[in-house]
mmCIF file of C-alpha atoms in Angstrom:
data_model
loop_
_atom_site.group_PDB
_atom_site.id
_atom_site.type_symbol
_atom_site.label_atom_id
_atom_site.label_comp_id
_atom_site.label_asym_id
_atom_site.label_seq_id
_atom_site.Cartn_x
_atom_site.Cartn_y
_atom_site.Cartn_z
ATOM 1 C CA UNK A 627 97.175 -53.539 -15.677
ATOM 2 C CA UNK A 628 100.041 -55.168 -17.570
ATOM 3 C CA UNK A 629 101.035 -53.143 -20.633
ATOM 4 C CA UNK A 630 103.940 -53.855 -22.931
ATOM 5 C CA UNK A 631 105.623 -51.050 -24.865
ATOM 6 C CA UNK A 632 103.434 -47.886 -24.640
ATOM 7 C CA UNK A 633 103.270 -45.558 -27.686
ATOM 8 C CA UNK A 634 101.129 -42.544 -28.406
ATOM 9 C CA UNK A 635 100.913 -38.773 -28.263
ATOM 10 C CA UNK A 636 102.685 -36.669 -25.681
ATOM 11 C CA UNK A 637 100.260 -34.513 -23.677
ATOM 12 C CA UNK A 638 102.339 -33.727 -20.604
ATOM 13 C CA UNK A 639 104.996 -31.025 -20.269
ATOM 14 C CA UNK A 640 108.514 -32.045 -21.341
ATOM 15 C CA UNK A 641 111.385 -29.932 -20.052
ATOM 16 C CA UNK A 642 113.604 -31.817 -22.553
ATOM 17 C CA UNK A 643 113.231 -34.395 -25.323
ATOM 18 C CA UNK A 644 115.344 -36.612 -23.096
ATOM 19 C CA UNK A 645 112.422 -36.700 -20.623
ATOM 20 C CA UNK A 646 110.340 -38.588 -23.194
ATOM 21 C CA UNK A 647 109.281 -42.081 -22.106
ATOM 22 C CA UNK A 648 111.488 -44.905 -23.288
ATOM 23 C CA UNK A 649 108.940 -46.385 -25.679
ATOM 24 C CA UNK A 650 108.447 -43.150 -27.577
ATOM 25 C CA UNK A 651 112.204 -42.426 -27.703
ATOM 26 C CA UNK A 652 112.494 -44.897 -30.594
ATOM 27 C CA UNK A 653 110.224 -42.673 -32.697
ATOM 28 C CA UNK A 654 112.004 -39.465 -31.619
ATOM 29 C CA UNK A 655 115.352 -41.065 -32.659
ATOM 30 C CA UNK A 656 113.963 -41.893 -36.125
ATOM 31 C CA UNK A 657 112.690 -38.377 -36.600
ATOM 32 C CA UNK A 658 116.057 -36.923 -35.541
ATOM 33 C CA UNK A 659 117.951 -39.016 -38.055
ATOM 34 C CA UNK A 660 119.759 -41.117 -35.496
ATOM 35 C CA UNK A 661 118.973 -44.408 -37.238
ATOM 36 C CA UNK A 662 119.769 -43.668 -40.873
ATOM 37 C CA UNK A 663 122.291 -46.486 -41.290
ATOM 38 C CA UNK A 664 120.303 -49.292 -39.691
ATOM 39 C CA UNK A 665 116.823 -49.597 -38.239
ATOM 40 C CA UNK A 666 117.239 -50.691 -34.615
ATOM 41 C CA UNK A 667 115.960 -54.084 -33.454
ATOM 42 C CA UNK A 668 112.411 -53.759 -32.297
ATOM 43 C CA UNK A 669 112.968 -55.866 -29.128
ATOM 44 C CA UNK A 670 109.438 -56.062 -27.770
ATOM 45 C CA UNK A 671 106.993 -56.707 -30.639
ATOM 46 C CA UNK A 672 103.777 -55.885 -28.777
ATOM 47 C CA UNK A 673 102.473 -52.465 -27.916
ATOM 48 C CA UNK A 674 99.486 -50.400 -26.702
ATOM 49 C CA UNK A 675 98.470 -46.789 -27.270
ATOM 50 C CA UNK A 676 98.733 -44.721 -24.124
ATOM 51 C CA UNK A 677 95.068 -43.582 -24.528
ATOM 52 C CA UNK A 678 93.821 -47.209 -24.624
ATOM 53 C CA UNK A 679 95.847 -47.955 -21.547
ATOM 54 C CA UNK A 680 94.399 -44.979 -19.728
ATOM 55 C CA UNK A 681 90.915 -46.072 -20.706
ATOM 56 C CA UNK A 682 91.584 -49.601 -19.502
ATOM 57 C CA UNK A 683 92.484 -48.180 -16.038
ATOM 58 C CA UNK A 684 89.221 -46.245 -15.911
ATOM 59 C CA UNK A 685 87.135 -49.162 -17.055
ATOM 60 C CA UNK A 686 88.755 -51.465 -14.526
ATOM 61 C CA UNK A 687 87.550 -49.124 -11.776
ATOM 62 C CA UNK A 688 84.044 -48.834 -13.226
ATOM 63 C CA UNK A 689 83.325 -52.480 -14.090
ATOM 64 C CA UNK A 690 82.630 -54.716 -11.136
ATOM 65 C CA UNK A 691 83.658 -57.887 -12.990
ATOM 66 C CA UNK A 692 87.199 -56.459 -13.343
ATOM 67 C CA UNK A 693 87.826 -56.450 -9.607
ATOM 68 C CA UNK A 694 90.873 -58.478 -8.564
ATOM 69 C CA UNK A 695 91.789 -59.439 -12.088
ATOM 70 C CA UNK A 696 95.004 -58.816 -14.078
ATOM 71 C CA UNK A 697 94.670 -57.478 -17.624
ATOM 72 C CA UNK A 698 97.196 -57.757 -20.409
ATOM 73 C CA UNK A 699 96.706 -54.464 -22.211
ATOM 74 C CA UNK A 700 98.151 -54.904 -25.681
ATOM 75 C CA UNK A 701 96.891 -53.930 -29.125
ATOM 76 C CA UNK A 702 98.991 -56.355 -31.121
ATOM 77 C CA UNK A 703 102.257 -56.596 -33.010
ATOM 78 C CA UNK A 704 104.511 -53.918 -34.473
ATOM 79 C CA UNK A 705 108.041 -53.475 -35.748
ATOM 80 C CA UNK A 706 110.364 -50.469 -35.965
ATOM 81 C CA UNK A 707 110.346 -51.018 -39.741
ATOM 82 C CA UNK A 708 106.606 -50.516 -39.770
ATOM 83 C CA UNK A 709 106.920 -47.390 -37.784
ATOM 84 C CA UNK A 710 109.375 -46.022 -40.384
ATOM 85 C CA UNK A 711 106.933 -46.761 -43.172
ATOM 86 C CA UNK A 712 104.089 -45.038 -41.339
ATOM 87 C CA UNK A 713 106.176 -41.958 -40.788
ATOM 88 C CA UNK A 714 107.368 -41.968 -44.376
ATOM 89 C CA UNK A 715 103.764 -42.229 -45.657
ATOM 90 C CA UNK A 716 102.225 -39.551 -43.399
ATOM 91 C CA UNK A 717 105.112 -37.125 -42.875
ATOM 92 C CA UNK A 718 107.118 -36.736 -46.103
ATOM 93 C CA UNK A 719 108.951 -33.806 -44.500
ATOM 94 C CA UNK A 720 110.902 -36.361 -42.421
ATOM 95 C CA UNK A 721 112.003 -38.458 -45.392
ATOM 96 C CA UNK A 722 115.633 -37.262 -45.223
ATOM 97 C CA UNK A 723 115.890 -38.170 -41.552
ATOM 98 C CA UNK A 724 114.518 -41.668 -41.916
ATOM 99 C CA UNK A 725 116.470 -44.739 -42.883
ATOM 100 C CA UNK A 726 116.194 -45.338 -46.621
ATOM 101 C CA UNK A 727 113.765 -47.912 -47.912
ATOM 102 C CA UNK A 728 116.748 -50.252 -48.623
ATOM 103 C CA UNK A 729 118.138 -50.027 -45.095
ATOM 104 C CA UNK A 730 117.897 -53.342 -43.242
ATOM 105 C CA UNK A 731 116.833 -54.085 -39.691
ATOM 106 C CA UNK A 732 113.869 -53.408 -37.474
ATOM 107 C CA UNK A 733 111.625 -56.120 -38.869
ATOM 108 C CA UNK A 734 110.131 -59.236 -37.355
ATOM 109 C CA UNK A 735 112.403 -62.205 -36.490
ATOM 110 C CA UNK A 736 112.689 -64.990 -39.065
ATOM 111 C CA UNK A 737 111.077 -67.497 -36.732
ATOM 112 C CA UNK A 738 108.085 -65.259 -36.033
ATOM 113 C CA UNK A 739 107.069 -63.697 -32.791
ATOM 114 C CA UNK A 740 105.510 -64.966 -29.601
ATOM 115 C CA UNK A 741 101.741 -65.252 -29.105
ATOM 116 C CA UNK A 742 99.647 -63.204 -26.659
ATOM 117 C CA UNK A 743 96.033 -63.314 -25.414
ATOM 118 C CA UNK A 744 94.263 -60.053 -24.624
ATOM 119 C CA UNK A 745 90.749 -61.585 -24.670
ATOM 120 C CA UNK A 746 90.072 -60.710 -21.099
ATOM 121 C CA UNK A 747 90.846 -57.053 -21.807
ATOM 122 C CA UNK A 748 88.573 -57.004 -24.834
ATOM 123 C CA UNK A 749 85.743 -58.994 -23.252
ATOM 124 C CA UNK A 750 85.621 -57.685 -19.669
ATOM 125 C CA UNK A 751 86.785 -54.123 -20.242
ATOM 126 C CA UNK A 752 85.329 -53.772 -23.736
ATOM 127 C CA UNK A 753 88.476 -52.152 -25.095
ATOM 128 C CA UNK A 754 88.644 -51.666 -28.859
ATOM 129 C CA UNK A 755 92.284 -50.858 -29.522
ATOM 130 C CA UNK A 756 93.545 -48.089 -31.795
ATOM 131 C CA UNK A 757 95.681 -49.122 -34.761
ATOM 132 C CA UNK A 758 99.400 -48.548 -35.041
ATOM 133 C CA UNK A 759 99.100 -45.982 -37.809
ATOM 134 C CA UNK A 760 96.758 -43.769 -35.740
ATOM 135 C CA UNK A 761 99.022 -44.029 -32.699
ATOM 136 C CA UNK A 762 102.226 -43.190 -34.619
ATOM 137 C CA UNK A 763 100.600 -40.314 -36.582
ATOM 138 C CA UNK A 764 99.322 -38.789 -33.366
ATOM 139 C CA UNK A 765 102.668 -39.327 -31.632
ATOM 140 C CA UNK A 766 104.627 -37.662 -34.449
ATOM 141 C CA UNK A 767 102.202 -34.792 -34.484
ATOM 142 C CA UNK A 768 102.712 -34.260 -30.754
ATOM 143 C CA UNK A 769 106.508 -34.505 -31.136
ATOM 144 C CA UNK A 770 106.388 -31.874 -33.851
ATOM 145 C CA UNK A 771 104.646 -29.588 -31.408
ATOM 146 C CA UNK A 772 107.564 -29.915 -28.898
ATOM 147 C CA UNK A 773 110.231 -29.269 -31.501
ATOM 148 C CA UNK A 774 111.264 -32.552 -33.065
#
């Protein structure tokens, strides 16, 4: 299994918000108001939901055709700017912590982004990936439960 950035809800125990996985820290930082002046560069523009990644692991064990193959487990593209807009739309209580709508940064590069091919994952494992909004809404909900 070869995942890129992994987003999604937290289900394990966290003894501290610093113990959060690196991918989800970007969302925590937005919710805590650490990016009000500029939306950080996205860096890696492809992602997968942790639940889809877990399902891919299970299916790779169960499906004989998957044996010995490598799978690129990615849903698609995202940007930090899109994450801000999803949070703003679904969690208005965080509006004052988010970068303002006029704040620059966090978008896609001017020249576009690289291509990827996840056809083997979809065809062999039968994965139907969750959308970014579902993943971010569930992640923020889980972060609220642990005190963000």
